[in-house]
Structures are given as structure tokens and as C-alpha cells.
Amino acid sequence: MKSRHYESWGRMFGHDADTISVEDLKFNPKATHGHSVLAYGMGRSYGDVCVNEDGLIVPMQNSRQVLSLDKASGLLTCQAGASFADLLPLIMPTGWFLPVTPGTKFVTLGGAIANDVHGKNHHVSGTFGCHVTRLKLLRTDGTITDCGPQQNTDLFRATIGGLGLTGIITQATIKLVPIKSYYIHAETLKFSNLDQFLELSKDSASYPYTVAWMDLVNTDKDHKGIFFRGRHSEQTHRKDLPNPLPSLGSWANVPVDMPAFLVNPWNMKAFNRLYYHAHRNSAKDVFFDRFFYPLDTVNNWNRIYGKNGFFQFQFVLPFERTDKVKSILGALAKSSLGSFLCVAKTFGEIASPGMLSFPMPGITIALDFPNRPEATRLVKELEQVVSQSGGRIYPAKDSLMSPQTFQSSYNVQEFIRYKDPGTSSNFWQRITSK
Ligand SMILES: Cc1cc2nc3c(=O)[nH]c(=O)nc-3n(C[C@H](O)[C@H](O)[C@H](O)COP(=O)(O)OP(=O)(O)OC[C@H]3O[C@@H](n4cnc5c(N)ncnc54)[C@H](O)[C@@H]3O)c2cc1C
């Protein structure tokens, strides 16, 4: 067993942990000596779903082999520690793309399944779990179960969005989507308030990718923003599908923790104003990396919040509760807290197979906050509004949700039947505490 430091992306949670390898768990499950285990992908979860302070970590970084790629059908099978950044250079030159991708490519296949991640195409493609055709699950008693939409269905449904708590996903098969170009035909449209954002979302139903950014700090009423929509380009570019794929490097790095006082209302206002004015209404083809993963261009950007870290609050509310979304945005604008990043998106009707999956039809908003008592207080108040209005909070991003809110918005009783009793996480301890 080796000890290493593990932390979450928001850096509010971190600990040294002993590790146990997938192989040891498979062949000698007693090697845990009764400690709980939790798989760790790339730690891109903002909150505490990826840490396990009282137990062992199963690091996945050595399990990243691609096992097969059927170039005719687009079925890809690989070990669960393979990251999207590993996979893209392999699949794209063969004319295939990921069916769903979050806003960073530094996530593993196992992490994407365990959080049942969503992308800009939720309204047409559902969650990542909708595209998993098979997975192998290693339980802490050493047994391995094949699961899929038609095989051991309940365990499959519990594992999709199961937060690593049904066991270790060792490998999975996903169905890719065909592409003809590395470019996205991207349109940028400015809007003046939430109603206009909703109209644009409705009018963009034929665009597979939509997302918006909103300025919540330079206003106290209307929330202006920028709507981005796109589709895979059909146009032939001179450099279409060259092999190898051009490098997906980062061009900047935050080498150390920035002083926390730099994250203040003046800087947030200036940043938001600059971001808004740096964009114009436009339509052009952009390289996919820029369209899907703009934040990946700055390595370790999570250090800008200083050593106390930050947290994200992402919720979804049904469309019928748009009034509540407006009152939450209003409360945020009135507080002096602000957020560098406010991302908005509408979720569609496609249901996920996952028991604990987060998305539901409605409006989702994601906000980043520095880890300060006044931000925590406000978010706890907003949590009440979300839970009393039939909404949900996203566990992958969460650091603060109460056990009551989690249990009233997710079907925990059904999930518990499939949980592996040998797994745990800080998140699980928190939301099952009395
Ligand atoms: C910049 C940025 C943008 C993001 N954008 C989005 C977005 O648009 N949509 C979205 O949904 N999310 C988004 N996220 C969140 C991120 O996609 C998820 O948290 C993702 O699950 C992280 O994957 P990971 O491999 O780093 O897993 P980790 O964070 O290491 O782990 C996540 C969970 O998966 C479990 N897990 C990991 N590997 C396995 C395995 N092999 N078997 C069983 N369980 C496993 C862990 O135990 C843990 O519970 C974003 C995060 C960042 C930093």
C-alpha cells in the first residue's frame, strides 16, 4: 500500500490516503483489512464525492488501456481509468467522437459513468450513462459482474451515477458518435435576461450543443449573458481529420495558490464585464477543443481561489419553477458575493438509466464561490429554495448539501440495495449522517 495526497477539484477536501490497486482488490480482497475503498479518477469533482478520508483509495491512473475500437460501429471498450484526453486523439482521426462530454477532457471513463456526467448536448443526447452499453464492476468481495442495459440491469442502473459506491468499474463499452471534421460550427448570441435565454434555448432545439454564460455581478435585476450553440461541422477543412490529432495542450498554468484577497467583487465585476464585451454575435467554425474545453487551456486554474479553495453550486429546477430560478439569480445579484462563472443550460426529456442521476427536464445553473462563510450561508439558503421547489443539487459539484435535501430529491432507498458495503466516501458519510 502506498500513501499519497488526494484532493477534490475545489480543494476544500484533501487527505493523505493509503491505496489499494485494482489487481490487489480483485485477487486479494482481504488486503483492505476491513477499510472502506473508493475509486479515484482525475479528481475533477469539485466536492467530496471523490475523497475517502476514513478509508483507502483505488487509484485508476494505471488502468487506461484501450481494449477495442470497432471503427465500423463506433463501439469503444477500454479500461475505466482512460481519460477523455487519452481517448480523443485515438478516436477522432477514425471519424468518431464522444457521445457526451463535460466541460473538461481531464476526466476518466469511470468518473464520467460514476457521476453520470452531462454535456452541452443533454437536450438531444441525455447523459453519458445513456451511451454505455456494458461495464464490468469489481465489488469489494472480489467478484466481477458484467452489467448493461439488458444484463444485471438494476446493478447497472445503480452504477450509472452511483458515485463510486457500487464498486470499482474496471472497464466499459460506449457507443461513439460519427464526425466528419475536428471543427464545430459555433454561433455566439448575446441576450439580455433569463427569458431571452429560454427563448434561445427553445429556438436552438436543432443544435446539438447549447450552453450559456451569465453575468450576475454587474446587475441587480436582469441577467445579461452570452449563448453558445454549435454542431459538428460538415464543411471540408483543409486539415480535416489529420492523424495525429493536433496537440491539445494548455497554454497557461497557475503555478501556486493565488492570494485569496484577489477574488473580490471588483475583480469579478471587471472580469465579467471584460468577458461580455470580448464576445460579439458571430457564426464561425472553431476547433473542437476550444468549443468544448475552454477552461482546460489554463492548467491548475483551481488555484486562483487561494488555499482555502472554492465550491460550486449546481442545481436544476423544473421549467415550471422558472420564477424560483429568477429569485435565486436575483438573490445572488443582490448579495455582494458574485461568481466568476455562472453557466446556464436547459436539460431535455431523455431519462438517464442512473438511479441517482442528477439531470431532469428544466433549467440548470452552475456557480463558483470562494470558500468563505458568507458564501456558505447564502448557498445553504438557496439549497432550501431548490429542495422546496422540486429541484436537485448535483453531487459531483456539491460540498454542502444536507442529508435531508439529498434524501428528499434522490431515490436513496432504492440505491442502498445495490451499494457495495465495502465502499464509502466523504460525501456518503456526510449525506447519510443523522
Ligand atoms: C472544468 C470542469 C468542467 C466540468 N464540467 C462538467 C459538465 O459540463 N458536466 C458534468 O456533468 N460535470 C462536469 N464537471 C465535473 C466532472 O465532469 C465530474 O466530476 C467527473 O465525474 C470527474 O471525473 P474524474 O475521472 O476526475 O472522477 P473523480 O472526480 O476522481 O471521481 C468522481 C466519482 O467517480 C468515482 N469513480 C471514478 N472512477 C471510478 C471507477 N473506475 N469506478 C467506480 N467509480 C469511479 C469516484 O469514486 C467519485 O465518486 C466538470 C469539472 C471541471 C473541473
XYZ file of C-alpha atoms and ligand atoms in Angstrom:
487
model
C 0.000 0.000 0.000
C 1.330 3.410 -0.960
C 0.256 6.656 0.635
C -0.477 9.744 -1.466
C -2.359 13.013 -1.204
C -5.800 13.082 -2.829
C -7.962 16.133 -3.209
C -11.106 17.356 -4.909
C -11.079 19.997 -7.654
C -12.442 22.702 -5.322
C -9.627 21.839 -2.874
C -11.863 22.106 0.184
C -11.335 18.385 0.705
C -7.986 16.654 0.665
C -6.223 13.969 2.630
C -3.335 11.542 2.570
C -4.594 8.045 1.909
C -3.262 4.548 1.592
C -4.087 2.995 -1.727
C -5.011 -0.444 -2.952
C -4.660 -1.399 -6.598
C -7.448 -2.829 -8.753
C -5.435 -6.046 -9.097
C -4.979 -6.439 -5.321
C -8.659 -5.856 -4.729
C -9.513 -8.438 -7.395
C -7.187 -11.199 -6.206
C -6.873 -10.447 -2.502
C -9.909 -8.514 -1.290
C -8.883 -9.152 2.338
C -5.971 -6.762 1.727
C -8.332 -3.888 2.591
C -8.197 -5.115 6.221
C -11.796 -4.049 6.603
C -11.229 -0.445 5.473
C -13.675 1.080 3.019
C -12.477 1.825 -0.529
C -13.252 4.441 -3.175
C -12.088 4.705 -6.797
C -10.324 7.958 -7.721
C -10.235 9.099 -11.371
C -8.680 12.511 -12.051
C -10.246 14.276 -9.073
C -12.198 16.666 -11.299
C -15.192 16.514 -8.981
C -15.477 19.834 -7.202
C -16.734 18.444 -3.890
C -16.243 15.411 -1.684
C -17.587 12.542 -3.846
C -14.009 11.653 -4.869
C -12.357 11.578 -1.434
C -12.478 8.960 1.324
C -10.748 10.286 4.390
C -11.503 7.271 6.605
C -10.624 4.592 4.083
C -8.499 3.543 1.130
C -8.282 4.967 -2.373
C -8.239 2.824 -5.514
C -6.276 4.972 -7.998
C -7.348 4.388 -11.572
C -4.487 6.099 -13.395
C -2.744 2.822 -14.252
C -5.861 1.251 -15.817
C -6.153 3.195 -19.060
C -5.737 0.646 -21.811
C -7.970 0.765 -24.879
C -9.217 -2.789 -25.369
C -11.062 -2.447 -28.687
C -12.400 0.135 -31.111
C -14.784 -1.069 -33.802
C -14.254 1.540 -36.495
C -17.391 0.447 -38.362
C -19.889 0.610 -35.470
C -18.144 3.117 -33.177
C -18.174 0.788 -30.177
C -15.235 1.550 -27.891
C -14.154 -0.660 -24.980
C -11.451 0.474 -22.593
C -10.276 0.316 -19.031
C -12.064 2.766 -16.803
C -9.013 4.871 -15.928
C -8.612 6.070 -19.542
C -9.243 9.796 -19.698
C -11.132 11.651 -22.415
C -7.835 13.414 -23.173
C -6.319 9.941 -23.814
C -9.227 8.851 -25.987
C -9.832 11.869 -28.231
C -6.534 11.591 -30.198
C -7.309 7.944 -30.776
C -10.968 8.090 -31.813
C -11.224 11.390 -33.683
C -8.887 10.546 -36.581
C -11.084 7.465 -37.194
C -14.170 9.680 -37.544
C -15.742 9.219 -34.097
C -16.411 11.488 -31.128
C -17.574 11.083 -27.521
C -21.363 10.836 -27.251
C -21.392 13.238 -24.265
C -18.567 15.262 -22.771
C -18.357 17.576 -19.746
C -16.563 20.939 -19.849
C -13.155 19.334 -19.286
C -11.428 16.460 -21.068
C -9.445 15.607 -17.932
C -11.970 13.079 -16.658
C -11.799 9.306 -16.734
C -14.313 6.963 -18.270
C -15.089 5.554 -14.797
C -15.546 9.045 -13.318
C -17.850 10.058 -16.176
C -20.021 6.993 -15.544
C -19.985 7.247 -11.741
C -21.183 10.871 -11.868
C -23.300 10.230 -14.995
C -21.964 13.467 -16.439
C -23.929 15.684 -18.820
C -22.680 17.873 -21.629
C -23.855 20.718 -23.816
C -25.985 18.173 -25.720
C -28.173 16.932 -22.879
C -31.336 18.144 -24.657
C -30.685 15.762 -27.576
C -28.432 13.020 -26.180
C -29.179 12.688 -22.456
C -26.379 11.852 -20.043
C -23.164 9.864 -20.535
C -24.833 6.822 -18.963
C -27.331 6.664 -21.856
C -24.424 5.640 -24.145
C -22.831 2.943 -22.002
C -23.637 -0.472 -23.452
C -21.682 -2.599 -20.977
C -19.459 -2.346 -17.934
C -17.512 -4.619 -15.619
C -17.942 -3.966 -11.935
C -15.482 -5.224 -9.306
C -17.094 -5.484 -5.871
C -15.031 -5.361 -2.699
C -15.619 -9.083 -2.112
C -13.536 -9.702 -5.243
C -16.452 -10.664 -7.528
C -16.779 -9.164 -11.005
C -20.194 -8.598 -12.573
C -20.973 -7.748 -16.186
C -23.724 -5.145 -16.298
C -25.591 -3.380 -19.063
C -28.999 -2.144 -20.148
C -30.078 -5.786 -20.611
C -27.824 -7.589 -18.118
C -27.888 -7.181 -14.334
C -29.933 -4.115 -15.089
C -30.510 -2.955 -11.528
C -26.825 -3.013 -10.643
C -26.140 -1.212 -13.932
C -28.727 1.484 -13.088
C -27.228 1.894 -9.611
C -23.684 2.180 -11.012
C -24.586 4.871 -13.573
C -24.375 7.976 -11.394
C -23.615 5.682 -8.420
C -20.775 7.938 -7.156
C -18.306 5.036 -6.986
C -20.365 3.383 -4.253
C -21.421 0.191 -6.054
C -17.806 -0.949 -6.570
C -14.969 -0.305 -8.993
C -15.815 -0.024 -12.701
C -12.840 -1.764 -14.295
C -13.846 -1.362 -17.940
C -16.733 -0.120 -20.051
C -18.049 -0.063 -23.602
C -19.582 3.094 -25.019
C -21.197 3.964 -28.333
C -19.421 6.855 -30.062
C -20.960 9.347 -32.494
C -19.711 9.883 -36.068
C -17.998 13.133 -37.112
C -16.603 14.460 -40.373
C -14.459 17.270 -39.052
C -12.498 18.419 -35.996
C -14.411 21.686 -36.179
C -17.648 22.865 -34.654
C -19.842 25.340 -36.456
C -20.310 27.669 -33.483
C -22.671 30.603 -33.061
C -22.424 33.245 -30.345
C -25.509 35.269 -29.429
C -25.857 37.863 -26.705
C -29.023 38.012 -24.601
C -30.418 40.448 -22.037
C -32.299 38.341 -19.494
C -33.354 34.841 -18.451
C -36.492 34.871 -20.628
C -34.397 35.563 -23.696
C -32.038 32.752 -22.671
C -35.043 30.396 -22.502
C -36.311 31.526 -25.914
C -32.878 30.979 -27.445
C -32.718 27.516 -25.872
C -36.119 26.652 -27.362
C -35.177 28.027 -30.796
C -31.933 26.041 -30.704
C -33.519 22.602 -30.334
C -31.937 21.560 -33.651
C -28.436 22.465 -32.415
C -26.864 19.509 -30.616
C -24.753 21.706 -28.349
C -26.034 24.686 -26.349
C -24.822 26.458 -23.214
C -24.817 29.993 -21.835
C -22.771 32.204 -19.586
C -24.463 34.880 -17.473
C -23.190 37.974 -15.742
C -24.602 38.058 -12.212
C -22.328 40.725 -10.801
C -22.822 43.792 -12.975
C -26.579 43.903 -12.429
C -29.195 43.707 -9.729
C -32.142 42.770 -11.955
C -31.699 41.469 -15.491
C -29.001 38.948 -16.194
C -27.363 39.529 -19.497
C -25.256 36.824 -20.984
C -23.881 35.001 -23.974
C -25.493 31.992 -25.620
C -23.238 29.496 -27.387
C -24.628 26.890 -29.756
C -22.964 24.595 -32.227
C -22.937 21.483 -34.337
C -20.193 19.326 -35.788
C -19.061 20.996 -38.973
C -19.943 19.238 -42.225
C -17.645 21.523 -44.190
C -14.463 20.125 -45.574
C -11.492 21.831 -43.999
C -8.087 21.571 -45.475
C -6.897 19.730 -42.390
C -9.955 17.596 -41.772
C -9.246 14.549 -39.650
C -5.478 14.551 -39.964
C -3.741 11.841 -37.976
C -2.350 12.528 -35.420
C -4.855 14.955 -33.996
C -3.232 18.377 -33.412
C -1.959 18.651 -29.835
C -4.489 19.513 -27.134
C -2.029 21.321 -24.878
C -2.634 24.045 -22.324
C -1.112 27.473 -22.893
C -1.003 28.750 -19.323
C -0.515 27.498 -15.806
C -1.324 28.815 -12.338
C 1.832 27.610 -10.567
C 0.925 28.495 -6.961
C -2.082 29.358 -4.814
C -3.138 32.908 -5.552
C -3.768 35.146 -2.517
C -7.444 34.801 -1.564
C -7.994 38.587 -1.448
C -7.646 38.691 -5.260
C -11.054 37.050 -5.515
C -13.076 40.115 -4.644
C -16.223 41.827 -6.023
C -14.178 44.412 -8.009
C -12.162 41.787 -9.852
C -15.273 39.718 -10.503
C -17.073 42.734 -11.928
C -14.114 43.601 -14.121
C -13.720 40.003 -15.320
C -17.420 39.640 -16.143
C -17.537 42.985 -17.960
C -14.470 42.084 -19.975
C -15.789 38.629 -20.845
C -19.110 40.057 -22.046
C -17.509 42.735 -24.200
C -14.876 40.371 -25.600
C -17.662 38.481 -27.408
C -19.673 39.610 -30.410
C -22.578 37.933 -32.140
C -20.871 35.645 -34.617
C -21.002 32.365 -36.545
C -17.794 30.572 -37.429
C -16.059 27.202 -37.386
C -13.856 26.670 -34.327
C -11.545 23.807 -33.348
C -13.496 21.377 -31.120
C -11.041 21.772 -28.197
C -11.777 25.495 -27.961
C -15.538 24.949 -28.162
C -15.825 22.141 -25.602
C -12.922 22.736 -23.228
C -12.057 26.455 -22.902
C -11.119 26.048 -19.212
C -8.572 23.346 -19.998
C -6.299 25.939 -21.580
C -5.208 27.068 -18.101
C -3.595 24.316 -16.015
C -4.446 24.327 -12.299
C -6.915 27.209 -12.642
C -8.472 25.995 -9.374
C -5.537 27.688 -7.584
C -6.867 31.176 -8.352
C -9.204 30.829 -5.353
C -6.308 30.547 -2.920
C -5.505 27.853 -0.416
C -8.967 27.805 1.194
C -10.379 26.539 -2.071
C -13.800 27.083 -3.594
C -17.022 25.265 -4.199
C -19.562 25.013 -6.940
C -23.301 25.105 -6.502
C -25.106 23.481 -9.428
C -28.839 22.954 -9.265
C -31.658 22.103 -11.634
C -35.242 23.334 -11.309
C -38.210 22.211 -13.432
C -39.269 24.669 -16.171
C -42.483 25.361 -14.205
C -40.323 26.853 -11.449
C -38.617 29.459 -13.651
C -39.871 32.036 -11.119
C -37.637 30.387 -8.489
C -34.632 30.412 -10.824
C -35.198 34.145 -11.223
C -35.435 34.690 -7.490
C -32.214 32.714 -6.903
C -30.386 34.749 -9.542
C -31.851 37.924 -8.009
C -30.640 36.939 -4.525
C -27.173 36.270 -5.889
C -27.022 39.555 -7.745
C -28.113 41.442 -4.595
C -25.513 39.755 -2.417
C -22.038 41.123 -2.881
C -20.742 37.598 -3.420
C -20.957 37.202 -7.155
C -19.377 34.396 -9.109
C -16.672 34.444 -11.760
C -18.545 31.824 -13.658
C -22.293 31.397 -13.966
C -23.178 28.732 -16.503
C -26.773 28.074 -17.584
C -28.249 25.292 -19.673
C -31.583 23.623 -20.257
C -31.882 19.872 -19.740
C -34.121 17.840 -22.052
C -36.538 14.963 -21.593
C -34.223 11.982 -22.196
C -34.208 9.991 -18.962
C -30.952 8.509 -17.721
C -30.790 4.859 -16.678
C -28.997 6.037 -13.499
C -30.826 5.751 -10.168
C -29.022 8.756 -8.652
C -28.609 10.679 -11.868
C -28.814 14.457 -11.458
C -30.355 15.835 -14.676
C -34.123 16.250 -15.073
C -36.069 18.421 -17.546
C -35.556 22.038 -16.541
C -33.016 24.810 -16.126
C -29.629 24.119 -14.592
C -27.348 26.821 -13.224
C -23.746 26.303 -12.032
C -21.979 28.903 -9.883
C -18.486 29.011 -8.396
C -17.891 30.580 -4.959
C -14.757 31.108 -2.893
C -14.847 29.081 0.314
C -15.972 31.806 2.718
C -18.589 31.743 5.496
C -20.857 34.312 3.804
C -20.931 32.249 0.582
C -21.691 29.076 2.539
C -24.571 30.803 4.346
C -26.127 32.073 1.133
C -25.823 28.715 -0.638
C -27.447 26.924 2.313
C -30.411 29.327 1.965
C -30.594 28.693 -1.784
C -30.481 24.934 -1.163
C -33.794 25.278 0.689
C -35.381 27.065 -2.263
C -34.176 24.334 -4.639
C -35.326 21.435 -2.495
C -38.725 23.003 -1.712
C -39.329 23.692 -5.408
C -38.832 20.135 -6.641
C -35.250 20.651 -7.811
C -31.961 18.844 -7.257
C -28.341 19.660 -6.448
C -25.542 17.939 -8.409
C -23.499 15.614 -6.121
C -20.413 15.808 -8.408
C -20.149 19.518 -7.631
C -21.519 19.535 -4.121
C -19.761 20.275 -0.836
C -22.594 21.422 1.408
C -25.888 19.635 0.714
C -27.715 18.373 3.828
C -28.769 14.725 4.268
C -32.432 15.859 4.204
C -32.081 17.588 0.839
C -30.252 14.636 -0.713
C -32.730 12.115 0.590
C -35.771 14.098 -0.483
C -34.537 14.693 -4.021
C -32.926 11.316 -4.850
C -34.194 7.758 -4.523
C -31.634 6.774 -1.897
C -33.696 3.875 -0.531
C -33.667 2.069 -3.874
C -29.934 2.798 -4.368
C -28.885 1.451 -0.979
C -29.916 -2.072 -2.022
C -27.102 -2.110 -4.601
C -24.445 -0.166 -2.729
C -21.277 -2.150 -2.076
C -20.983 -2.188 1.747
C -17.180 -2.068 1.397
C -17.199 1.358 -0.293
C -17.510 4.814 1.184
C -16.648 8.477 0.572
C -16.711 11.747 2.476
C -19.867 12.615 0.512
C -21.592 9.392 1.527
C -20.654 9.867 5.194
C -21.991 13.424 5.082
C -25.308 12.790 3.411
C -26.126 9.700 5.442
C -25.225 11.274 8.788
C -28.104 11.961 11.200
C -13.620 22.453 -15.560
C -14.647 21.414 -15.236
C -15.793 21.356 -16.002
C -16.768 20.389 -15.724
N -17.899 20.363 -16.499
C -18.852 19.434 -16.259
C -20.000 19.348 -17.084
O -20.168 20.112 -18.028
N -20.898 18.375 -16.809
C -20.737 17.495 -15.766
O -21.593 16.623 -15.587
N -19.647 17.562 -14.968
C -18.719 18.498 -15.195
N -17.588 18.551 -14.401
C -17.437 17.552 -13.326
C -16.682 16.313 -13.823
O -17.056 16.014 -15.136
C -17.066 15.112 -12.964
O -16.827 15.393 -11.611
C -16.323 13.836 -13.374
O -17.011 12.749 -12.844
C -14.868 13.814 -12.901
O -14.244 12.640 -13.390
P -12.920 12.073 -12.719
O -12.432 10.984 -13.585
O -11.987 13.175 -12.387
O -13.504 11.396 -11.410
P -13.242 11.739 -9.848
O -13.595 13.165 -9.627
O -11.882 11.277 -9.483
O -14.327 10.810 -9.200
C -15.699 11.100 -9.387
C -16.548 9.960 -8.824
O -16.390 8.843 -9.689
C -15.989 7.726 -8.946
N -15.125 6.922 -9.810
C -14.048 7.321 -10.505
N -13.540 6.290 -11.195
C -14.317 5.231 -10.921
C -14.287 3.850 -11.304
N -13.378 3.365 -12.130
N -15.225 3.029 -10.782
C -16.183 3.485 -9.942
N -16.252 4.766 -9.563
C -15.336 5.626 -10.042
C -15.276 8.288 -7.735
O -15.298 7.363 -6.657
C -16.123 9.501 -7.451
O -17.259 9.163 -6.727
C -16.595 19.484 -14.649
C -15.426 19.545 -13.860
C -14.463 20.503 -14.158
C -13.222 20.570 -13.302
